[in-house]
Amino acid sequence: CRALSKCHHQVEMATTLEEGMQRFTEGLFDVVLVEADLADGDGVDLVRQMRALDPRMVSVILTSRQDREVVSAALSGGARGLVSKPFITEELVAAVDAALAERKRTVDVRPMLGDLIQVRSELRQKVMEKERFLGHLIDAAPFAVVSTDMQGTILTFNKQAETVYGY
């Protein structure tokens, strides 16, 4: 924790699964750093529970075990980083910084998607209005208007064309 604090990260600690979950539900954390094997339970399961509450949550798992089972469980549980203990301070800081960068991308993209959906809806509305306007303009023309595609399929046919061609 001192290493992360020295790198200007705000750090809060919990010593039990229950305390960790309580702090998570009470506060906003950009990254959660969890020990894989906790004295009172499974840290990877804790990460799963936290991600169920906040799918945008980004976590890094600390572990002293080097087996595939831990790596697989951590990744399937949603961890974005895995740091082996004993760890090198720079490695831990790099994993937390990478997780913070991912969290920032995750959080920043959602408002942009909402904006894109809104703009798409507004553009669709404007296109429909222009199509209605052009349809009324063509229908009001005092002469026959017929348009076709390259295969000869009729695309536009106004009231005057109905009168002229009897269709």
Tab-separated table of N, CA and C in Angstrom:
chain	number	residue	atom	x	y	z
A	1	CYS	N	0.822	-1.208	0.000
A	1	CYS	CA	0.000	0.000	0.000
A	1	CYS	C	0.854	1.254	0.000
A	2	ARG	N	1.985	1.183	0.721
A	2	ARG	CA	2.862	2.361	0.752
A	2	ARG	C	3.384	2.688	-0.641
A	3	ALA	N	3.702	1.630	-1.411
A	3	ALA	CA	4.222	1.845	-2.765
A	3	ALA	C	3.188	2.563	-3.624
A	4	LEU	N	1.932	2.173	-3.512
A	4	LEU	CA	0.875	2.823	-4.293
A	4	LEU	C	0.615	4.238	-3.801
A	5	SER	N	0.663	4.439	-2.494
A	5	SER	CA	0.477	5.781	-1.937
A	5	SER	C	1.595	6.714	-2.390
A	6	LYS	N	2.824	6.198	-2.454
A	6	LYS	CA	3.945	7.011	-2.914
A	6	LYS	C	3.765	7.438	-4.368
A	7	CYS	N	3.037	6.631	-5.140
A	7	CYS	CA	2.758	6.955	-6.554
A	7	CYS	C	1.470	7.749	-6.702
A	8	HIS	N	1.018	8.351	-5.605
A	8	HIS	CA	-0.144	9.242	-5.578
A	8	HIS	C	-1.467	8.524	-5.826
A	9	HIS	N	-1.535	7.240	-5.489
A	9	HIS	CA	-2.799	6.518	-5.538
A	9	HIS	C	-3.423	6.578	-4.151
A	10	GLN	N	-4.720	6.812	-4.112
A	10	GLN	CA	-5.421	6.780	-2.836
A	10	GLN	C	-5.740	5.324	-2.540
A	11	VAL	N	-5.379	4.856	-1.360
A	11	VAL	CA	-5.515	3.447	-1.019
A	11	VAL	C	-6.372	3.299	0.236
A	12	GLU	N	-7.332	2.389	0.173
A	12	GLU	CA	-8.118	2.009	1.342
A	12	GLU	C	-7.979	0.509	1.505
A	13	MET	N	-7.894	0.059	2.749
A	13	MET	CA	-7.680	-1.369	2.994
A	13	MET	C	-8.846	-1.986	3.753
A	14	ALA	N	-9.053	-3.267	3.483
A	14	ALA	CA	-10.022	-4.076	4.218
A	14	ALA	C	-9.316	-5.374	4.577
A	15	THR	N	-9.615	-5.912	5.748
A	15	THR	CA	-8.909	-7.122	6.192
A	15	THR	C	-9.737	-8.388	6.073
A	16	THR	N	-11.038	-8.245	5.781
A	16	THR	CA	-11.890	-9.425	5.623
A	16	THR	C	-12.729	-9.277	4.358
A	17	LEU	N	-13.282	-10.411	3.894
A	17	LEU	CA	-14.176	-10.368	2.728
A	17	LEU	C	-15.370	-9.459	2.993
A	18	GLU	N	-15.958	-9.607	4.160
A	18	GLU	CA	-17.139	-8.811	4.500
A	18	GLU	C	-16.813	-7.321	4.513
A	19	GLU	N	-15.690	-6.966	5.111
A	19	GLU	CA	-15.287	-5.566	5.157
A	19	GLU	C	-14.973	-5.046	3.755
A	20	GLY	N	-14.336	-5.879	2.937
A	20	GLY	CA	-14.040	-5.490	1.562
A	20	GLY	C	-15.298	-5.225	0.766
A	21	MET	N	-16.275	-6.101	0.879
A	21	MET	CA	-17.535	-5.917	0.159
A	21	MET	C	-18.281	-4.700	0.690
A	22	GLN	N	-18.247	-4.501	1.990
A	22	GLN	CA	-18.923	-3.343	2.575
A	22	GLN	C	-18.298	-2.048	2.055
A	23	ARG	N	-16.975	-1.968	2.047
A	23	ARG	CA	-16.310	-0.757	1.543
A	23	ARG	C	-16.615	-0.544	0.061
A	24	PHE	N	-16.657	-1.644	-0.689
A	24	PHE	CA	-16.956	-1.539	-2.117
A	24	PHE	C	-18.348	-0.977	-2.342
A	25	THR	N	-19.341	-1.466	-1.609
A	25	THR	CA	-20.720	-1.000	-1.807
A	25	THR	C	-20.931	0.417	-1.285
A	26	GLU	N	-20.101	0.860	-0.348
A	26	GLU	CA	-20.244	2.201	0.213
A	26	GLU	C	-19.515	3.272	-0.587
A	27	GLY	N	-18.478	2.883	-1.299
A	27	GLY	CA	-17.655	3.882	-1.969
A	27	GLY	C	-17.479	3.606	-3.435
A	28	LEU	N	-16.863	4.557	-4.082
A	28	LEU	CA	-16.539	4.422	-5.502
A	28	LEU	C	-15.041	4.159	-5.611
A	29	PHE	N	-14.703	3.028	-6.205
A	29	PHE	CA	-13.303	2.673	-6.387
A	29	PHE	C	-13.035	2.517	-7.870
A	30	ASP	N	-11.935	3.083	-8.318
A	30	ASP	CA	-11.568	2.928	-9.720
A	30	ASP	C	-10.983	1.551	-9.977
A	31	VAL	N	-10.185	1.063	-9.034
A	31	VAL	CA	-9.550	-0.249	-9.153
A	31	VAL	C	-9.614	-0.929	-7.797
A	32	VAL	N	-9.863	-2.233	-7.823
A	32	VAL	CA	-9.873	-3.026	-6.596
A	32	VAL	C	-8.700	-3.986	-6.664
A	33	LEU	N	-7.869	-3.977	-5.642
A	33	LEU	CA	-6.709	-4.849	-5.526
A	33	LEU	C	-7.050	-5.897	-4.477
A	34	VAL	N	-7.084	-7.170	-4.877
A	34	VAL	CA	-7.566	-8.231	-3.992
A	34	VAL	C	-6.551	-9.366	-3.922
A	35	GLU	N	-6.354	-9.858	-2.722
A	35	GLU	CA	-5.528	-11.050	-2.491
A	35	GLU	C	-6.352	-12.266	-2.923
A	36	ALA	N	-5.775	-13.163	-3.730
A	36	ALA	CA	-6.514	-14.333	-4.219
A	36	ALA	C	-6.922	-15.264	-3.080
A	37	ASP	N	-6.000	-15.524	-2.167
A	37	ASP	CA	-6.271	-16.432	-1.050
A	37	ASP	C	-6.339	-15.623	0.234
A	38	LEU	N	-7.556	-15.313	0.633
A	38	LEU	CA	-7.766	-14.546	1.859
A	38	LEU	C	-7.984	-15.495	3.035
A	39	ALA	N	-7.711	-15.015	4.229
A	39	ALA	CA	-7.860	-15.846	5.424
A	39	ALA	C	-9.297	-16.322	5.607
A	40	ASP	N	-10.258	-15.495	5.217
A	40	ASP	CA	-11.657	-15.856	5.433
A	40	ASP	C	-12.409	-16.180	4.147
A	41	GLY	N	-11.691	-16.424	3.031
A	41	GLY	CA	-12.403	-16.800	1.812
A	41	GLY	C	-11.583	-16.627	0.550
A	42	ASP	N	-12.293	-16.670	-0.557
A	42	ASP	CA	-11.694	-16.632	-1.888
A	42	ASP	C	-11.778	-15.217	-2.453
A	43	GLY	N	-10.624	-14.585	-2.693
A	43	GLY	CA	-10.584	-13.230	-3.233
A	43	GLY	C	-11.145	-13.135	-4.635
A	44	VAL	N	-10.943	-14.193	-5.435
A	44	VAL	CA	-11.467	-14.181	-6.807
A	44	VAL	C	-12.990	-14.187	-6.771
A	45	ASP	N	-13.568	-14.930	-5.838
A	45	ASP	CA	-15.027	-14.928	-5.701
A	45	ASP	C	-15.523	-13.542	-5.282
A	46	LEU	N	-14.757	-12.884	-4.436
A	46	LEU	CA	-15.108	-11.514	-4.038
A	46	LEU	C	-15.135	-10.598	-5.261
A	47	VAL	N	-14.159	-10.741	-6.153
A	47	VAL	CA	-14.112	-9.946	-7.380
A	47	VAL	C	-15.351	-10.227	-8.227
A	48	ARG	N	-15.745	-11.498	-8.321
A	48	ARG	CA	-16.964	-11.847	-9.089
A	48	ARG	C	-18.184	-11.137	-8.507
A	49	GLN	N	-18.297	-11.157	-7.186
A	49	GLN	CA	-19.439	-10.505	-6.534
A	49	GLN	C	-19.441	-9.001	-6.803
A	50	MET	N	-18.259	-8.399	-6.744
A	50	MET	CA	-18.159	-6.963	-6.990
A	50	MET	C	-18.516	-6.625	-8.440
A	51	ARG	N	-18.046	-7.459	-9.383
A	51	ARG	CA	-18.367	-7.215	-10.802
A	51	ARG	C	-19.851	-7.412	-11.074
A	52	ALA	N	-20.498	-8.283	-10.306
A	52	ALA	CA	-21.946	-8.458	-10.463
A	52	ALA	C	-22.667	-7.173	-10.072
A	53	LEU	N	-22.139	-6.464	-9.079
A	53	LEU	CA	-22.730	-5.195	-8.656
A	53	LEU	C	-22.358	-4.049	-9.588
A	54	ASP	N	-21.123	-4.080	-10.123
A	54	ASP	CA	-20.648	-3.023	-11.018
A	54	ASP	C	-19.815	-3.656	-12.122
A	55	PRO	N	-20.415	-3.947	-13.278
A	55	PRO	CA	-19.687	-4.603	-14.366
A	55	PRO	C	-18.498	-3.798	-14.894
A	56	ARG	N	-18.450	-2.503	-14.583
A	56	ARG	CA	-17.336	-1.665	-15.024
A	56	ARG	C	-16.143	-1.738	-14.078
A	57	MET	N	-16.314	-2.406	-12.942
A	57	MET	CA	-15.261	-2.505	-11.942
A	57	MET	C	-14.046	-3.218	-12.534
A	58	VAL	N	-12.866	-2.683	-12.265
A	58	VAL	CA	-11.618	-3.250	-12.753
A	58	VAL	C	-10.818	-3.703	-11.535
A	59	SER	N	-10.271	-4.919	-11.607
A	59	SER	CA	-9.548	-5.451	-10.456
A	59	SER	C	-8.198	-6.020	-10.855
A	60	VAL	N	-7.320	-6.076	-9.853
A	60	VAL	CA	-6.020	-6.724	-9.974
A	60	VAL	C	-5.951	-7.728	-8.829
A	61	ILE	N	-5.535	-8.947	-9.148
A	61	ILE	CA	-5.430	-10.014	-8.148
A	61	ILE	C	-3.969	-10.182	-7.749
A	62	LEU	N	-3.730	-10.270	-6.441
A	62	LEU	CA	-2.410	-10.600	-5.910
A	62	LEU	C	-2.421	-12.067	-5.507
A	63	THR	N	-1.377	-12.810	-5.852
A	63	THR	CA	-1.331	-14.221	-5.480
A	63	THR	C	0.097	-14.695	-5.282
A	64	SER	N	0.253	-15.618	-4.345
A	64	SER	CA	1.560	-16.248	-4.158
A	64	SER	C	1.593	-17.593	-4.875
A	65	ARG	N	0.444	-18.040	-5.369
A	65	ARG	CA	0.377	-19.305	-6.113
A	65	ARG	C	0.659	-19.045	-7.582
A	66	GLN	N	1.370	-19.950	-8.211
A	66	GLN	CA	1.779	-19.769	-9.603
A	66	GLN	C	1.113	-20.776	-10.544
A	67	ASP	N	0.020	-21.388	-10.127
A	67	ASP	CA	-0.577	-22.425	-10.969
A	67	ASP	C	-1.628	-21.858	-11.919
A	68	ARG	N	-1.928	-22.642	-12.942
A	68	ARG	CA	-2.894	-22.215	-13.970
A	68	ARG	C	-4.293	-22.033	-13.390
A	69	GLU	N	-4.608	-22.788	-12.370
A	69	GLU	CA	-5.939	-22.713	-11.760
A	69	GLU	C	-6.221	-21.306	-11.239
A	70	VAL	N	-5.247	-20.719	-10.575
A	70	VAL	CA	-5.426	-19.365	-10.042
A	70	VAL	C	-5.556	-18.361	-11.179
A	71	VAL	N	-4.692	-18.473	-12.182
A	71	VAL	CA	-4.740	-17.556	-13.321
A	71	VAL	C	-6.083	-17.669	-14.028
A	72	SER	N	-6.513	-18.894	-14.275
A	72	SER	CA	-7.786	-19.118	-14.965
A	72	SER	C	-8.960	-18.567	-14.154
A	73	ALA	N	-8.951	-18.852	-12.854
A	73	ALA	CA	-10.037	-18.364	-11.995
A	73	ALA	C	-10.054	-16.834	-11.956
A	74	ALA	N	-8.878	-16.222	-11.872
A	74	ALA	CA	-8.802	-14.761	-11.811
A	74	ALA	C	-9.336	-14.136	-13.094
A	75	LEU	N	-8.906	-14.669	-14.227
A	75	LEU	CA	-9.353	-14.107	-15.509
A	75	LEU	C	-10.836	-14.347	-15.740
A	76	SER	N	-11.314	-15.540	-15.426
A	76	SER	CA	-12.742	-15.810	-15.613
A	76	SER	C	-13.583	-15.028	-14.616
A	77	GLY	N	-12.991	-14.663	-13.481
A	77	GLY	CA	-13.704	-13.857	-12.495
A	77	GLY	C	-13.742	-12.388	-12.833
A	78	GLY	N	-13.018	-11.993	-13.881
A	78	GLY	CA	-13.073	-10.608	-14.319
A	78	GLY	C	-11.863	-9.774	-13.967
A	79	ALA	N	-10.820	-10.387	-13.381
A	79	ALA	CA	-9.617	-9.627	-13.048
A	79	ALA	C	-8.929	-9.164	-14.329
A	80	ARG	N	-8.389	-7.959	-14.303
A	80	ARG	CA	-7.694	-7.406	-15.463
A	80	ARG	C	-6.185	-7.470	-15.299
A	81	GLY	N	-5.734	-7.885	-14.112
A	81	GLY	CA	-4.308	-8.003	-13.861
A	81	GLY	C	-4.058	-9.049	-12.802
A	82	LEU	N	-2.896	-9.660	-12.861
A	82	LEU	CA	-2.502	-10.675	-11.891
A	82	LEU	C	-1.055	-10.394	-11.529
A	83	VAL	N	-0.793	-10.170	-10.243
A	83	VAL	CA	0.552	-9.859	-9.783
A	83	VAL	C	0.984	-10.940	-8.810
A	84	SER	N	2.137	-11.530	-9.081
A	84	SER	CA	2.665	-12.603	-8.232
A	84	SER	C	3.387	-12.027	-7.025
A	85	LYS	N	3.203	-12.710	-5.882
A	85	LYS	CA	3.882	-12.323	-4.653
A	85	LYS	C	5.055	-13.274	-4.425
A	86	PRO	N	6.138	-12.825	-3.879
A	86	PRO	CA	6.381	-11.423	-3.548
A	86	PRO	C	6.514	-10.616	-4.837
A	87	PHE	N	5.973	-9.417	-4.821
A	87	PHE	CA	5.948	-8.626	-6.046
A	87	PHE	C	7.027	-7.553	-6.021
A	88	ILE	N	7.370	-7.146	-7.215
A	88	ILE	CA	8.264	-6.008	-7.383
A	88	ILE	C	7.361	-4.779	-7.412
A	89	THR	N	7.732	-3.766	-6.656
A	89	THR	CA	6.898	-2.575	-6.520
A	89	THR	C	6.497	-2.007	-7.875
A	90	GLU	N	7.447	-1.907	-8.791
A	90	GLU	CA	7.154	-1.347	-10.113
A	90	GLU	C	6.122	-2.185	-10.854
A	91	GLU	N	6.167	-3.506	-10.654
A	91	GLU	CA	5.215	-4.405	-11.306
A	91	GLU	C	3.799	-4.157	-10.779
A	92	LEU	N	3.689	-3.996	-9.467
A	92	LEU	CA	2.380	-3.717	-8.863
A	92	LEU	C	1.847	-2.374	-9.341
A	93	VAL	N	2.695	-1.363	-9.316
A	93	VAL	CA	2.276	-0.031	-9.752
A	93	VAL	C	1.867	-0.063	-11.219
A	94	ALA	N	2.630	-0.778	-12.055
A	94	ALA	CA	2.297	-0.877	-13.489
A	94	ALA	C	0.950	-1.572	-13.685
A	95	ALA	N	0.673	-2.634	-12.921
A	95	ALA	CA	-0.609	-3.343	-13.036
A	95	ALA	C	-1.764	-2.444	-12.615
A	96	VAL	N	-1.591	-1.692	-11.550
A	96	VAL	CA	-2.649	-0.781	-11.084
A	96	VAL	C	-2.845	0.352	-12.091
A	97	ASP	N	-1.741	0.898	-12.619
A	97	ASP	CA	-1.860	1.964	-13.623
A	97	ASP	C	-2.580	1.468	-14.880
A	98	ALA	N	-2.268	0.240	-15.320
A	98	ALA	CA	-2.942	-0.331	-16.498
A	98	ALA	C	-4.432	-0.521	-16.209
A	99	ALA	N	-4.762	-0.979	-15.002
A	99	ALA	CA	-6.163	-1.159	-14.624
A	99	ALA	C	-6.888	0.189	-14.574
A	100	LEU	N	-6.212	1.212	-14.058
A	100	LEU	CA	-6.805	2.558	-14.026
A	100	LEU	C	-7.071	3.080	-15.436
A	101	ALA	N	-6.127	2.832	-16.348
A	101	ALA	CA	-6.315	3.262	-17.736
A	101	ALA	C	-7.513	2.554	-18.350
A	102	GLU	N	-7.673	1.262	-18.066
A	102	GLU	CA	-8.828	0.517	-18.591
A	102	GLU	C	-10.123	1.057	-18.009
A	103	ARG	N	-10.112	1.330	-16.715
A	103	ARG	CA	-11.299	1.873	-16.059
A	103	ARG	C	-11.695	3.208	-16.697
A	104	LYS	N	-10.704	4.051	-16.968
A	104	LYS	CA	-10.975	5.343	-17.583
A	104	LYS	C	-11.595	5.160	-18.965
A	105	ARG	N	-11.064	4.228	-19.755
A	105	ARG	CA	-11.639	3.967	-21.082
A	105	ARG	C	-13.062	3.460	-20.947
A	106	THR	N	-13.316	2.566	-20.016
A	106	THR	CA	-14.640	1.993	-19.815
A	106	THR	C	-15.642	3.069	-19.420
A	107	VAL	N	-15.249	3.926	-18.517
A	107	VAL	CA	-16.146	4.965	-18.025
A	107	VAL	C	-16.350	6.041	-19.083
A	108	ASP	N	-15.299	6.427	-19.798
A	108	ASP	CA	-15.397	7.498	-20.782
A	108	ASP	C	-16.202	7.104	-22.014
A	109	VAL	N	-16.233	5.831	-22.379
A	109	VAL	CA	-16.896	5.386	-23.601
A	109	VAL	C	-18.414	5.416	-23.462
A	110	ARG	N	-18.936	5.128	-22.310
A	110	ARG	CA	-20.394	5.041	-22.142
A	110	ARG	C	-21.125	6.337	-22.471
A	111	PRO	N	-20.665	7.496	-21.979
A	111	PRO	CA	-21.364	8.732	-22.376
A	111	PRO	C	-21.273	8.987	-23.882
A	112	MET	N	-20.136	8.639	-24.473
A	112	MET	CA	-19.993	8.830	-25.917
A	112	MET	C	-20.984	7.957	-26.672
A	113	LEU	N	-21.183	6.724	-26.227
A	113	LEU	CA	-22.154	5.852	-26.879
A	113	LEU	C	-23.554	6.423	-26.767
A	114	GLY	N	-23.884	6.952	-25.612
A	114	GLY	CA	-25.191	7.585	-25.430
A	114	GLY	C	-25.362	8.766	-26.362
A	115	ASP	N	-24.304	9.569	-26.490
A	115	ASP	CA	-24.356	10.712	-27.406
A	115	ASP	C	-24.532	10.259	-28.847
A	116	LEU	N	-23.814	9.204	-29.245
A	116	LEU	CA	-23.938	8.687	-30.615
A	116	LEU	C	-25.343	8.175	-30.897
A	117	ILE	N	-25.929	7.496	-29.949
A	117	ILE	CA	-27.294	6.990	-30.117
A	117	ILE	C	-28.266	8.156	-30.265
A	118	GLN	N	-28.066	9.200	-29.461
A	118	GLN	CA	-28.931	10.382	-29.532
A	118	GLN	C	-28.794	11.068	-30.891
A	119	VAL	N	-27.565	11.263	-31.365
A	119	VAL	CA	-27.322	11.906	-32.658
A	119	VAL	C	-27.921	11.069	-33.777
A	120	ARG	N	-27.747	9.748	-33.708
A	120	ARG	CA	-28.318	8.856	-34.728
A	120	ARG	C	-29.835	9.015	-34.785
A	121	SER	N	-30.462	9.077	-33.635
A	121	SER	CA	-31.914	9.240	-33.578
A	121	SER	C	-32.336	10.585	-34.175
A	122	GLU	N	-31.594	11.636	-33.848
A	122	GLU	CA	-31.910	12.963	-34.387
A	122	GLU	C	-31.722	12.986	-35.906
A	123	LEU	N	-30.652	12.368	-36.400
A	123	LEU	CA	-30.421	12.324	-37.855
A	123	LEU	C	-31.512	11.533	-38.565
A	124	ARG	N	-31.915	10.422	-37.976
A	124	ARG	CA	-32.991	9.619	-38.564
A	124	ARG	C	-34.264	10.447	-38.654
A	125	GLN	N	-34.557	11.222	-37.620
A	125	GLN	CA	-35.740	12.086	-37.609
A	125	GLN	C	-35.655	13.133	-38.709
A	126	LYS	N	-34.480	13.754	-38.878
A	126	LYS	CA	-34.303	14.768	-39.926
A	126	LYS	C	-34.454	14.157	-41.317
A	127	VAL	N	-33.928	12.973	-41.527
A	127	VAL	CA	-34.064	12.297	-42.830
A	127	VAL	C	-35.538	12.044	-43.121
A	128	MET	N	-36.285	11.572	-42.118
A	128	MET	CA	-37.715	11.307	-42.325
A	128	MET	C	-38.459	12.597	-42.669
A	129	GLU	N	-38.098	13.698	-42.010
A	129	GLU	CA	-38.737	14.988	-42.305
A	129	GLU	C	-38.433	15.438	-43.733
A	130	LYS	N	-37.189	15.300	-44.167
A	130	LYS	CA	-36.803	15.675	-45.538
A	130	LYS	C	-37.522	14.804	-46.564
A	131	GLU	N	-37.635	13.507	-46.282
A	131	GLU	CA	-38.339	12.604	-47.203
A	131	GLU	C	-39.806	13.000	-47.322
A	132	ARG	N	-40.438	13.350	-46.197
A	132	ARG	CA	-41.840	13.796	-46.231
A	132	ARG	C	-41.967	15.084	-47.046
A	133	PHE	N	-41.061	16.028	-46.817
A	133	PHE	CA	-41.086	17.294	-47.546
A	133	PHE	C	-40.948	17.057	-49.050
A	134	LEU	N	-39.957	16.255	-49.445
A	134	LEU	CA	-39.754	15.978	-50.865
A	134	LEU	C	-40.949	15.238	-51.465
A	135	GLY	N	-41.538	14.330	-50.696
A	135	GLY	CA	-42.729	13.622	-51.170
A	135	GLY	C	-43.877	14.580	-51.446
A	136	HIS	N	-44.104	15.523	-50.541
A	136	HIS	CA	-45.153	16.526	-50.729
A	136	HIS	C	-44.833	17.434	-51.915
A	137	LEU	N	-43.556	17.799	-52.060
A	137	LEU	CA	-43.141	18.665	-53.166
A	137	LEU	C	-43.373	17.979	-54.513
A	138	ILE	N	-43.015	16.719	-54.622
A	138	ILE	CA	-43.202	15.965	-55.873
A	138	ILE	C	-44.692	15.791	-56.164
A	139	ASP	N	-45.471	15.476	-55.126
A	139	ASP	CA	-46.917	15.310	-55.329
A	139	ASP	C	-47.582	16.618	-55.767
A	140	ALA	N	-47.058	17.772	-55.340
A	140	ALA	CA	-47.658	19.070	-55.679
A	140	ALA	C	-47.236	19.567	-57.058
A	141	ALA	N	-46.304	18.903	-57.703
A	141	ALA	CA	-45.830	19.355	-59.026
A	141	ALA	C	-46.975	19.302	-60.040
A	142	PRO	N	-47.077	20.310	-60.957
A	142	PRO	CA	-48.161	20.354	-61.941
A	142	PRO	C	-47.900	19.462	-63.154
A	143	PHE	N	-46.835	18.666	-63.109
A	143	PHE	CA	-46.495	17.757	-64.219
A	143	PHE	C	-46.194	16.376	-63.646
A	144	ALA	N	-46.189	15.386	-64.527
A	144	ALA	CA	-45.954	14.002	-64.112
A	144	ALA	C	-44.492	13.815	-63.713
A	145	VAL	N	-44.278	13.171	-62.557
A	145	VAL	CA	-42.922	12.844	-62.092
A	145	VAL	C	-42.867	11.357	-61.825
A	146	VAL	N	-41.946	10.689	-62.539
A	146	VAL	CA	-41.719	9.259	-62.339
A	146	VAL	C	-40.206	9.070	-62.283
A	147	SER	N	-39.747	8.354	-61.257
A	147	SER	CA	-38.315	8.028	-61.204
A	147	SER	C	-38.183	6.516	-61.048
A	148	THR	N	-37.109	6.002	-61.648
A	148	THR	CA	-36.863	4.551	-61.595
A	148	THR	C	-35.408	4.297	-61.226
A	149	ASP	N	-35.153	3.061	-60.805
A	149	ASP	CA	-33.763	2.662	-60.591
A	149	ASP	C	-33.190	2.148	-61.906
A	150	MET	N	-31.962	1.660	-61.906
A	150	MET	CA	-31.287	1.216	-63.135
A	150	MET	C	-31.999	0.032	-63.785
A	151	GLN	N	-32.767	-0.738	-63.019
A	151	GLN	CA	-33.478	-1.894	-63.573
A	151	GLN	C	-34.882	-1.523	-64.063
A	152	GLY	N	-35.274	-0.277	-63.897
A	152	GLY	CA	-36.578	0.161	-64.370
A	152	GLY	C	-37.671	0.066	-63.318
A	153	THR	N	-37.322	-0.276	-62.107
A	153	THR	CA	-38.315	-0.338	-61.031
A	153	THR	C	-38.691	1.091	-60.629
A	154	ILE	N	-39.991	1.359	-60.574
A	154	ILE	CA	-40.468	2.700	-60.238
A	154	ILE	C	-40.205	2.981	-58.763
A	155	LEU	N	-39.566	4.123	-58.514
A	155	LEU	CA	-39.268	4.547	-57.141
A	155	LEU	C	-40.192	5.672	-56.698
A	156	THR	N	-40.484	6.607	-57.594
A	156	THR	CA	-41.324	7.763	-57.282
A	156	THR	C	-42.384	7.914	-58.370
A	157	PHE	N	-43.630	8.208	-57.955
A	157	PHE	CA	-44.756	8.300	-58.891
A	157	PHE	C	-45.743	9.268	-58.266
A	158	ASN	N	-45.871	10.497	-58.823
A	158	ASN	CA	-46.746	11.478	-58.186
A	158	ASN	C	-48.191	11.401	-58.715
A	159	LYS	N	-49.077	12.201	-58.135
A	159	LYS	CA	-50.506	12.203	-58.504
A	159	LYS	C	-50.701	12.570	-59.978
A	160	GLN	N	-49.950	13.534	-60.463
A	160	GLN	CA	-50.069	13.955	-61.864
A	160	GLN	C	-49.691	12.800	-62.796
A	161	ALA	N	-48.696	11.999	-62.423
A	161	ALA	CA	-48.296	10.848	-63.239
A	161	ALA	C	-49.407	9.805	-63.257
A	162	GLU	N	-50.142	9.663	-62.164
A	162	GLU	CA	-51.282	8.743	-62.114
A	162	GLU	C	-52.317	9.168	-63.155
A	163	THR	N	-52.569	10.474	-63.234
A	163	THR	CA	-53.553	11.000	-64.165
A	163	THR	C	-53.092	10.831	-65.610
A	164	VAL	N	-51.840	11.183	-65.874
A	164	VAL	CA	-51.296	11.107	-67.230
A	164	VAL	C	-51.227	9.684	-67.725
A	165	TYR	N	-50.750	8.761	-66.887
A	165	TYR	CA	-50.546	7.373	-67.347
A	165	TYR	C	-51.689	6.438	-66.989
A	166	GLY	N	-52.659	6.919	-66.232
A	166	GLY	CA	-53.832	6.128	-65.912
A	166	GLY	C	-53.570	5.011	-64.906
A	167	TYR	N	-52.557	5.128	-64.134
A	167	TYR	CA	-52.265	4.120	-63.091
A	167	TYR	C	-52.564	4.685	-61.739
